[in-house]
Amino acid sequence: MTTEAVLRTESLTKHYGRVRAVDGLDLEVRRGEIYGLLGRNGAGKTTTIRMLLGLIRPTSGTVQVFGHPIGYDQRWLRRVGFLVESATAYPNLTVAENLDIHRRLTGAARSSVAEAIGRLRLDDYADRRAGRLSLGNKQRLSLARALLHAPELLILDEPANGLDPAGIVEVRELLRELAASGVTVFMSSHLLAEVAHLADRIGIVDAGRLVEEASRHELATRARAYVRDAFTEAERAEALITADLERYFLARTAPSERPVR
């Protein structure tokens, strides 16, 4: 992995009325790196990905892909594979036909369809209509489409959605293999376990803001738990919490060490 930045955002912001879906996001993703954007549902991950791909315009801030602003030259899209939100396909076309359409749009080789089908283990479903696939196999089809044209950058929104445990492991191994070959992977997830096993670096977002960024090793050694509560009776809640804390510490203290009241 090099230090060359394939993807960069500066003060990236998106407002929907009074709601700040993304708020001043600064990211830098390096070539050959797997970067995991982690956050709960509604944290701003999908909005960020849609701005990275030029699907929506930011309210302010900038996005650069391969060193150029995303509006500079649309040919950069041919170097990117992506999966945004839920898996989609033409329901009345077969798996192979869906992939062949994408092959023609991207100029990929004819052999790429069979290669993508094999890579995502869709051989038994190649002639099945996409509308009759299970959720997991629809996700595999979307991933196969993202990989079809051998992209240099993969942008994946919740790539493990709908996959069974074996499928999650297969996709994890595939993404590691791609990164080892120099492909850059930017993926979002609301599951810590998913990115903790895979990403080289992890950015944690909350309410559209990047609240922490660390390598996989740093995150493991600095693991912390966060609990957010809201109360309608703040004084009563404080008294109850204080009483519980006193009981907890008294239980852990030897009788001779306990304070005299």
PDB file of C-alpha atoms in Angstrom:
ATOM      1  CA  MET A   1       0.000   0.000   0.000  1.00  0.00           C
ATOM      2  CA  THR A   2       1.312   3.453  -0.957  1.00  0.00           C
ATOM      3  CA  THR A   3       0.637   6.885   0.500  1.00  0.00           C
ATOM      4  CA  GLU A   4      -0.970   8.074  -2.754  1.00  0.00           C
ATOM      5  CA  ALA A   5      -4.483   9.376  -2.094  1.00  0.00           C
ATOM      6  CA  VAL A   6      -7.073   7.839  -4.416  1.00  0.00           C
ATOM      7  CA  LEU A   7     -10.055   9.429  -2.676  1.00  0.00           C
ATOM      8  CA  ARG A   8     -10.117  12.673  -0.688  1.00  0.00           C
ATOM      9  CA  THR A   9     -12.813  14.894   0.783  1.00  0.00           C
ATOM     10  CA  GLU A  10     -12.385  18.308   2.359  1.00  0.00           C
ATOM     11  CA  SER A  11     -15.076  19.846   4.580  1.00  0.00           C
ATOM     12  CA  LEU A  12     -17.679  17.761   2.761  1.00  0.00           C
ATOM     13  CA  THR A  13     -21.153  18.869   3.863  1.00  0.00           C
ATOM     14  CA  LYS A  14     -24.707  18.065   2.830  1.00  0.00           C
ATOM     15  CA  HIS A  15     -27.820  19.765   4.211  1.00  0.00           C
ATOM     16  CA  TYR A  16     -31.410  18.692   3.709  1.00  0.00           C
ATOM     17  CA  GLY A  17     -33.288  21.722   4.945  1.00  0.00           C
ATOM     18  CA  ARG A  18     -32.266  22.114   8.588  1.00  0.00           C
ATOM     19  CA  VAL A  19     -30.818  18.603   8.787  1.00  0.00           C
ATOM     20  CA  ARG A  20     -27.063  18.207   8.359  1.00  0.00           C
ATOM     21  CA  ALA A  21     -26.716  14.713   6.934  1.00  0.00           C
ATOM     22  CA  VAL A  22     -22.952  15.179   6.469  1.00  0.00           C
ATOM     23  CA  ASP A  23     -21.085  17.852   8.383  1.00  0.00           C
ATOM     24  CA  GLY A  24     -17.553  18.927   7.420  1.00  0.00           C
ATOM     25  CA  LEU A  25     -16.184  15.480   6.575  1.00  0.00           C
ATOM     26  CA  ASP A  26     -12.430  15.194   5.883  1.00  0.00           C
ATOM     27  CA  LEU A  27     -11.308  11.817   4.547  1.00  0.00           C
ATOM     28  CA  GLU A  28      -8.256  10.495   2.722  1.00  0.00           C
ATOM     29  CA  VAL A  29      -8.128   6.968   1.328  1.00  0.00           C
ATOM     30  CA  ARG A  30      -4.834   5.600   0.000  1.00  0.00           C
ATOM     31  CA  ARG A  31      -4.195   3.305  -2.938  1.00  0.00           C
ATOM     32  CA  GLY A  32      -4.464  -0.383  -2.040  1.00  0.00           C
ATOM     33  CA  GLU A  33      -6.140   0.379   1.293  1.00  0.00           C
ATOM     34  CA  ILE A  34      -9.388  -0.965   2.678  1.00  0.00           C
ATOM     35  CA  TYR A  35     -11.077   1.929   4.451  1.00  0.00           C
ATOM     36  CA  GLY A  36     -14.168   1.260   6.548  1.00  0.00           C
ATOM     37  CA  LEU A  37     -16.664   4.034   7.271  1.00  0.00           C
ATOM     38  CA  LEU A  38     -18.461   2.893  10.414  1.00  0.00           C
ATOM     39  CA  GLY A  39     -21.621   4.363  11.877  1.00  0.00           C
ATOM     40  CA  ARG A  40     -25.131   3.530  12.920  1.00  0.00           C
ATOM     41  CA  ASN A  41     -28.039   3.770  10.489  1.00  0.00           C
ATOM     42  CA  GLY A  42     -28.673   7.441   9.715  1.00  0.00           C
ATOM     43  CA  ALA A  43     -25.128   8.547  10.565  1.00  0.00           C
ATOM     44  CA  GLY A  44     -24.546   9.915   7.045  1.00  0.00           C
ATOM     45  CA  LYS A  45     -22.690   7.003   5.413  1.00  0.00           C
ATOM     46  CA  THR A  46     -24.908   6.546   2.343  1.00  0.00           C
ATOM     47  CA  THR A  47     -25.186  10.302   1.765  1.00  0.00           C
ATOM     48  CA  THR A  48     -21.383  10.465   1.827  1.00  0.00           C
ATOM     49  CA  ILE A  49     -21.084   7.642  -0.705  1.00  0.00           C
ATOM     50  CA  ARG A  50     -23.639   9.253  -3.007  1.00  0.00           C
ATOM     51  CA  MET A  51     -21.576  12.464  -2.970  1.00  0.00           C
ATOM     52  CA  LEU A  52     -18.352  10.521  -3.626  1.00  0.00           C
ATOM     53  CA  LEU A  53     -19.927   9.118  -6.787  1.00  0.00           C
ATOM     54  CA  GLY A  54     -21.410  12.419  -7.942  1.00  0.00           C
ATOM     55  CA  LEU A  55     -24.977  11.145  -7.534  1.00  0.00           C
ATOM     56  CA  ILE A  56     -25.857  14.146  -5.369  1.00  0.00           C
ATOM     57  CA  ARG A  57     -24.139  17.490  -5.032  1.00  0.00           C
ATOM     58  CA  PRO A  58     -22.625  18.572  -1.727  1.00  0.00           C
ATOM     59  CA  THR A  59     -23.905  21.714  -0.070  1.00  0.00           C
ATOM     60  CA  SER A  60     -20.262  22.675   0.399  1.00  0.00           C
ATOM     61  CA  GLY A  61     -16.831  21.088   0.431  1.00  0.00           C
ATOM     62  CA  THR A  62     -15.013  19.079  -2.220  1.00  0.00           C
ATOM     63  CA  VAL A  63     -14.465  15.504  -3.409  1.00  0.00           C
ATOM     64  CA  GLN A  64     -11.412  14.390  -5.368  1.00  0.00           C
ATOM     65  CA  VAL A  65     -11.045  10.994  -7.033  1.00  0.00           C
ATOM     66  CA  PHE A  66      -7.690  10.029  -8.558  1.00  0.00           C
ATOM     67  CA  GLY A  67      -6.490  13.557  -7.849  1.00  0.00           C
ATOM     68  CA  HIS A  68      -9.268  15.357  -9.754  1.00  0.00           C
ATOM     69  CA  PRO A  69     -12.541  16.985  -8.643  1.00  0.00           C
ATOM     70  CA  ILE A  70     -15.390  14.620  -9.480  1.00  0.00           C
ATOM     71  CA  GLY A  71     -16.866  17.061 -11.998  1.00  0.00           C
ATOM     72  CA  TYR A  72     -13.564  17.466 -13.817  1.00  0.00           C
ATOM     73  CA  ASP A  73     -13.830  14.491 -16.179  1.00  0.00           C
ATOM     74  CA  GLN A  74     -16.528  11.827 -16.007  1.00  0.00           C
ATOM     75  CA  ARG A  75     -14.178   9.213 -17.463  1.00  0.00           C
ATOM     76  CA  TRP A  76     -12.945   8.539 -13.931  1.00  0.00           C
ATOM     77  CA  LEU A  77     -16.186   6.606 -13.346  1.00  0.00           C
ATOM     78  CA  ARG A  78     -14.878   3.832 -15.616  1.00  0.00           C
ATOM     79  CA  ARG A  79     -12.159   3.250 -13.015  1.00  0.00           C
ATOM     80  CA  VAL A  80     -14.667   2.867 -10.171  1.00  0.00           C
ATOM     81  CA  GLY A  81     -16.920  -0.028  -9.172  1.00  0.00           C
ATOM     82  CA  PHE A  82     -19.733   0.713  -6.760  1.00  0.00           C
ATOM     83  CA  LEU A  83     -22.685  -0.600  -4.809  1.00  0.00           C
ATOM     84  CA  VAL A  84     -25.011   1.984  -3.271  1.00  0.00           C
ATOM     85  CA  GLU A  85     -27.745   1.194  -0.739  1.00  0.00           C
ATOM     86  CA  SER A  86     -29.675  -1.965  -1.676  1.00  0.00           C
ATOM     87  CA  ALA A  87     -28.838  -4.476  -4.408  1.00  0.00           C
ATOM     88  CA  THR A  88     -30.548  -3.705  -7.720  1.00  0.00           C
ATOM     89  CA  ALA A  89     -30.889  -5.476 -11.071  1.00  0.00           C
ATOM     90  CA  TYR A  90     -33.213  -5.777 -14.056  1.00  0.00           C
ATOM     91  CA  PRO A  91     -35.634  -8.341 -12.605  1.00  0.00           C
ATOM     92  CA  ASN A  92     -36.726  -9.924 -15.910  1.00  0.00           C
ATOM     93  CA  LEU A  93     -33.172 -10.434 -17.169  1.00  0.00           C
ATOM     94  CA  THR A  94     -30.933 -13.282 -16.099  1.00  0.00           C
ATOM     95  CA  VAL A  95     -27.824 -12.858 -14.002  1.00  0.00           C
ATOM     96  CA  ALA A  96     -25.638 -13.231 -17.104  1.00  0.00           C
ATOM     97  CA  GLU A  97     -27.758 -10.752 -19.097  1.00  0.00           C
ATOM     98  CA  ASN A  98     -27.597  -8.168 -16.300  1.00  0.00           C
ATOM     99  CA  LEU A  99     -23.826  -8.444 -16.239  1.00  0.00           C
ATOM    100  CA  ASP A 100     -23.546  -8.322 -20.033  1.00  0.00           C
ATOM    101  CA  ILE A 101     -25.375  -4.981 -20.103  1.00  0.00           C
ATOM    102  CA  HIS A 102     -22.883  -3.561 -17.632  1.00  0.00           C
ATOM    103  CA  ARG A 103     -20.024  -5.066 -19.646  1.00  0.00           C
ATOM    104  CA  ARG A 104     -21.156  -3.191 -22.739  1.00  0.00           C
ATOM    105  CA  LEU A 105     -21.542   0.081 -20.843  1.00  0.00           C
ATOM    106  CA  THR A 106     -18.047  -0.128 -19.371  1.00  0.00           C
ATOM    107  CA  GLY A 107     -16.275  -1.628 -22.377  1.00  0.00           C
ATOM    108  CA  ALA A 108     -15.142  -4.688 -20.418  1.00  0.00           C
ATOM    109  CA  ALA A 109     -14.070  -7.861 -22.229  1.00  0.00           C
ATOM    110  CA  ARG A 110     -16.654 -10.530 -23.073  1.00  0.00           C
ATOM    111  CA  SER A 111     -14.858 -12.968 -20.791  1.00  0.00           C
ATOM    112  CA  SER A 112     -15.439 -10.659 -17.806  1.00  0.00           C
ATOM    113  CA  VAL A 113     -19.048 -11.853 -17.382  1.00  0.00           C
ATOM    114  CA  ALA A 114     -18.084 -15.480 -16.798  1.00  0.00           C
ATOM    115  CA  GLU A 115     -15.186 -14.395 -14.599  1.00  0.00           C
ATOM    116  CA  ALA A 116     -17.439 -12.244 -12.397  1.00  0.00           C
ATOM    117  CA  ILE A 117     -20.045 -15.016 -12.134  1.00  0.00           C
ATOM    118  CA  GLY A 118     -17.379 -17.471 -10.994  1.00  0.00           C
ATOM    119  CA  ARG A 119     -15.766 -15.023  -8.617  1.00  0.00           C
ATOM    120  CA  LEU A 120     -19.038 -14.405  -6.762  1.00  0.00           C
ATOM    121  CA  ARG A 121     -20.079 -18.078  -6.956  1.00  0.00           C
ATOM    122  CA  LEU A 122     -23.144 -17.413  -9.067  1.00  0.00           C
ATOM    123  CA  ASP A 123     -22.511 -20.254 -11.543  1.00  0.00           C
ATOM    124  CA  ASP A 124     -25.704 -22.098 -10.568  1.00  0.00           C
ATOM    125  CA  TYR A 125     -27.769 -18.919 -11.064  1.00  0.00           C
ATOM    126  CA  ALA A 126     -26.289 -17.526 -14.283  1.00  0.00           C
ATOM    127  CA  ASP A 127     -29.460 -18.295 -16.287  1.00  0.00           C
ATOM    128  CA  ARG A 128     -31.928 -17.407 -13.541  1.00  0.00           C
ATOM    129  CA  ARG A 129     -33.902 -14.182 -13.700  1.00  0.00           C
ATOM    130  CA  ALA A 130     -32.630 -11.636 -11.218  1.00  0.00           C
ATOM    131  CA  GLY A 131     -36.135 -11.075  -9.842  1.00  0.00           C
ATOM    132  CA  ARG A 132     -36.195 -14.678  -8.598  1.00  0.00           C
ATOM    133  CA  LEU A 133     -32.907 -14.480  -6.694  1.00  0.00           C
ATOM    134  CA  SER A 134     -32.683 -14.506  -2.919  1.00  0.00           C
ATOM    135  CA  LEU A 135     -31.584 -11.293  -1.206  1.00  0.00           C
ATOM    136  CA  GLY A 136     -28.106 -12.739  -0.689  1.00  0.00           C
ATOM    137  CA  ASN A 137     -27.686 -13.695  -4.340  1.00  0.00           C
ATOM    138  CA  LYS A 138     -28.968 -10.293  -5.462  1.00  0.00           C
ATOM    139  CA  GLN A 139     -26.203  -8.822  -3.333  1.00  0.00           C
ATOM    140  CA  ARG A 140     -23.683 -11.156  -4.992  1.00  0.00           C
ATOM    141  CA  LEU A 141     -24.944 -10.019  -8.394  1.00  0.00           C
ATOM    142  CA  SER A 142     -24.480  -6.368  -7.446  1.00  0.00           C
ATOM    143  CA  LEU A 143     -20.946  -7.100  -6.233  1.00  0.00           C
ATOM    144  CA  ALA A 144     -20.187  -9.026  -9.442  1.00  0.00           C
ATOM    145  CA  ARG A 145     -21.369  -5.999 -11.453  1.00  0.00           C
ATOM    146  CA  ALA A 146     -19.162  -3.684  -9.381  1.00  0.00           C
ATOM    147  CA  LEU A 147     -16.116  -5.875 -10.101  1.00  0.00           C
ATOM    148  CA  LEU A 148     -16.891  -6.664 -13.743  1.00  0.00           C
ATOM    149  CA  HIS A 149     -14.707  -4.005 -15.379  1.00  0.00           C
ATOM    150  CA  ALA A 150     -11.673  -4.507 -13.071  1.00  0.00           C
ATOM    151  CA  PRO A 151     -11.980  -1.136 -11.263  1.00  0.00           C
ATOM    152  CA  GLU A 152      -9.095   0.532  -9.465  1.00  0.00           C
ATOM    153  CA  LEU A 153     -11.443   1.827  -6.747  1.00  0.00           C
ATOM    154  CA  LEU A 154     -14.406   0.047  -5.155  1.00  0.00           C
ATOM    155  CA  ILE A 155     -17.004   2.086  -3.260  1.00  0.00           C
ATOM    156  CA  LEU A 156     -19.359  -0.259  -1.428  1.00  0.00           C
ATOM    157  CA  ASP A 157     -22.320   0.651   0.748  1.00  0.00           C
ATOM    158  CA  GLU A 158     -22.988  -2.129   3.290  1.00  0.00           C
ATOM    159  CA  PRO A 159     -21.519  -4.889   1.051  1.00  0.00           C
ATOM    160  CA  ALA A 160     -22.464  -7.704   3.470  1.00  0.00           C
ATOM    161  CA  ASN A 161     -26.207  -6.914   3.411  1.00  0.00           C
ATOM    162  CA  GLY A 162     -28.284 -10.054   2.921  1.00  0.00           C
ATOM    163  CA  LEU A 163     -25.315 -12.425   2.902  1.00  0.00           C
ATOM    164  CA  ASP A 164     -25.186 -15.490   5.130  1.00  0.00           C
ATOM    165  CA  PRO A 165     -22.119 -16.017   7.379  1.00  0.00           C
ATOM    166  CA  ALA A 166     -20.324 -18.089   4.726  1.00  0.00           C
ATOM    167  CA  GLY A 167     -21.021 -15.406   2.121  1.00  0.00           C
ATOM    168  CA  ILE A 168     -19.689 -12.683   4.407  1.00  0.00           C
ATOM    169  CA  VAL A 169     -16.435 -14.611   4.834  1.00  0.00           C
ATOM    170  CA  GLU A 170     -16.145 -15.138   1.052  1.00  0.00           C
ATOM    171  CA  VAL A 171     -16.653 -11.437   0.325  1.00  0.00           C
ATOM    172  CA  ARG A 172     -14.200 -10.515   3.072  1.00  0.00           C
ATOM    173  CA  GLU A 173     -11.553 -12.758   1.509  1.00  0.00           C
ATOM    174  CA  LEU A 174     -12.308 -11.390  -1.957  1.00  0.00           C
ATOM    175  CA  LEU A 175     -11.872  -7.780  -0.819  1.00  0.00           C
ATOM    176  CA  ARG A 176      -8.587  -8.647   0.895  1.00  0.00           C
ATOM    177  CA  GLU A 177      -7.393 -10.305  -2.311  1.00  0.00           C
ATOM    178  CA  LEU A 178      -8.350  -7.245  -4.364  1.00  0.00           C
ATOM    179  CA  ALA A 179      -6.606  -4.862  -1.963  1.00  0.00           C
ATOM    180  CA  ALA A 180      -3.463  -7.005  -2.076  1.00  0.00           C
ATOM    181  CA  SER A 181      -3.481  -6.610  -5.871  1.00  0.00           C
ATOM    182  CA  GLY A 182      -3.624  -2.797  -5.547  1.00  0.00           C
ATOM    183  CA  VAL A 183      -7.374  -2.141  -5.693  1.00  0.00           C
ATOM    184  CA  THR A 184      -8.575   0.512  -3.232  1.00  0.00           C
ATOM    185  CA  VAL A 185     -11.719  -0.339  -1.260  1.00  0.00           C
ATOM    186  CA  PHE A 186     -13.941   2.204   0.488  1.00  0.00           C
ATOM    187  CA  MET A 187     -16.803   0.503   2.308  1.00  0.00           C
ATOM    188  CA  SER A 188     -19.464   1.538   4.772  1.00  0.00           C
ATOM    189  CA  SER A 189     -21.014  -0.559   7.513  1.00  0.00           C
ATOM    190  CA  HIS A 190     -23.006  -0.230  10.719  1.00  0.00           C
ATOM    191  CA  LEU A 191     -21.371  -3.423  12.064  1.00  0.00           C
ATOM    192  CA  LEU A 192     -18.103  -3.017  13.967  1.00  0.00           C
ATOM    193  CA  ALA A 193     -17.289  -6.718  13.636  1.00  0.00           C
ATOM    194  CA  GLU A 194     -17.472  -6.492   9.840  1.00  0.00           C
ATOM    195  CA  VAL A 195     -14.955  -3.670   9.440  1.00  0.00           C
ATOM    196  CA  ALA A 196     -12.796  -4.702  12.406  1.00  0.00           C
ATOM    197  CA  HIS A 197     -11.859  -7.927  10.608  1.00  0.00           C
ATOM    198  CA  LEU A 198     -11.268  -6.303   7.257  1.00  0.00           C
ATOM    199  CA  ALA A 199     -10.446  -2.590   7.116  1.00  0.00           C
ATOM    200  CA  ASP A 200      -6.901  -1.252   7.350  1.00  0.00           C
ATOM    201  CA  ARG A 201      -8.267   2.025   8.687  1.00  0.00           C
ATOM    202  CA  ILE A 202     -11.642   2.856  10.158  1.00  0.00           C
ATOM    203  CA  GLY A 203     -13.465   6.174  10.349  1.00  0.00           C
ATOM    204  CA  ILE A 204     -16.346   6.430  12.797  1.00  0.00           C
ATOM    205  CA  VAL A 205     -19.124   8.849  11.889  1.00  0.00           C
ATOM    206  CA  ASP A 206     -21.976  10.133  14.011  1.00  0.00           C
ATOM    207  CA  ALA A 207     -24.555  12.721  12.941  1.00  0.00           C
ATOM    208  CA  GLY A 208     -22.530  13.275   9.767  1.00  0.00           C
ATOM    209  CA  ARG A 209     -19.271  14.057  11.565  1.00  0.00           C
ATOM    210  CA  LEU A 210     -16.038  12.071  11.689  1.00  0.00           C
ATOM    211  CA  VAL A 211     -15.636  11.524  15.431  1.00  0.00           C
ATOM    212  CA  GLU A 212     -12.671   9.148  15.350  1.00  0.00           C
ATOM    213  CA  GLU A 213     -10.250   7.617  12.864  1.00  0.00           C
ATOM    214  CA  ALA A 214      -7.801   4.827  13.598  1.00  0.00           C
ATOM    215  CA  SER A 215      -6.079   1.802  12.168  1.00  0.00           C
ATOM    216  CA  ARG A 216      -7.570  -1.608  12.873  1.00  0.00           C
ATOM    217  CA  HIS A 217      -4.864  -2.246  15.497  1.00  0.00           C
ATOM    218  CA  GLU A 218      -5.327   1.143  17.159  1.00  0.00           C
ATOM    219  CA  LEU A 219      -9.072   0.675  17.336  1.00  0.00           C
ATOM    220  CA  ALA A 220      -8.669  -2.741  18.964  1.00  0.00           C
ATOM    221  CA  THR A 221      -6.291  -1.403  21.619  1.00  0.00           C
ATOM    222  CA  ARG A 222      -8.391   1.678  22.305  1.00  0.00           C
ATOM    223  CA  ALA A 223     -11.786  -0.005  22.195  1.00  0.00           C
ATOM    224  CA  ARG A 224     -14.358   2.007  24.078  1.00  0.00           C
ATOM    225  CA  ALA A 225     -18.062   1.664  24.588  1.00  0.00           C
ATOM    226  CA  TYR A 226     -20.383   4.641  24.203  1.00  0.00           C
ATOM    227  CA  VAL A 227     -23.850   4.911  25.698  1.00  0.00           C
ATOM    228  CA  ARG A 228     -26.147   7.821  24.921  1.00  0.00           C
ATOM    229  CA  ASP A 229     -29.195   8.414  27.145  1.00  0.00           C
ATOM    230  CA  ALA A 230     -31.849  11.086  27.282  1.00  0.00           C
ATOM    231  CA  PHE A 231     -33.906  11.882  30.391  1.00  0.00           C
ATOM    232  CA  THR A 232     -37.040  13.846  31.035  1.00  0.00           C
ATOM    233  CA  GLU A 233     -36.272  14.120  34.784  1.00  0.00           C
ATOM    234  CA  ALA A 234     -32.587  14.943  34.898  1.00  0.00           C
ATOM    235  CA  GLU A 235     -32.254  15.414  38.691  1.00  0.00           C
ATOM    236  CA  ARG A 236     -34.017  12.142  39.509  1.00  0.00           C
ATOM    237  CA  ALA A 237     -31.938  10.295  36.878  1.00  0.00           C
ATOM    238  CA  GLU A 238     -28.711  11.731  38.329  1.00  0.00           C
ATOM    239  CA  ALA A 239     -29.700  10.624  41.848  1.00  0.00           C
ATOM    240  CA  LEU A 240     -30.484   7.080  40.688  1.00  0.00           C
ATOM    241  CA  ILE A 241     -27.236   6.773  38.709  1.00  0.00           C
ATOM    242  CA  THR A 242     -25.202   8.112  41.646  1.00  0.00           C
ATOM    243  CA  ALA A 243     -26.843   5.622  44.021  1.00  0.00           C
ATOM    244  CA  ASP A 244     -26.107   2.757  41.629  1.00  0.00           C
ATOM    245  CA  LEU A 245     -22.464   3.822  41.317  1.00  0.00           C
ATOM    246  CA  GLU A 246     -22.084   3.992  45.105  1.00  0.00           C
ATOM    247  CA  ARG A 247     -23.512   0.477  45.491  1.00  0.00           C
ATOM    248  CA  TYR A 248     -21.181  -0.778  42.730  1.00  0.00           C
ATOM    249  CA  PHE A 249     -18.032   0.640  44.338  1.00  0.00           C
ATOM    250  CA  LEU A 250     -19.060  -0.460  47.842  1.00  0.00           C
ATOM    251  CA  ALA A 251     -19.532  -3.999  46.563  1.00  0.00           C
ATOM    252  CA  ARG A 252     -15.988  -3.973  45.118  1.00  0.00           C
ATOM    253  CA  THR A 253     -14.375  -2.505  48.272  1.00  0.00           C
ATOM    254  CA  ALA A 254     -13.194  -4.532  51.251  1.00  0.00           C
ATOM    255  CA  PRO A 255     -15.154  -3.785  54.493  1.00  0.00           C
ATOM    256  CA  SER A 256     -12.069  -2.260  56.166  1.00  0.00           C
ATOM    257  CA  GLU A 257     -11.661   0.184  53.264  1.00  0.00           C
ATOM    258  CA  ARG A 258     -15.249   1.402  53.186  1.00  0.00           C
ATOM    259  CA  PRO A 259     -15.870   4.993  54.293  1.00  0.00           C
ATOM    260  CA  VAL A 260     -17.422   5.537  57.735  1.00  0.00           C
ATOM    261  CA  ARG A 261     -20.737   7.397  57.532  1.00  0.00           C
TER     262      ARG A 261
END
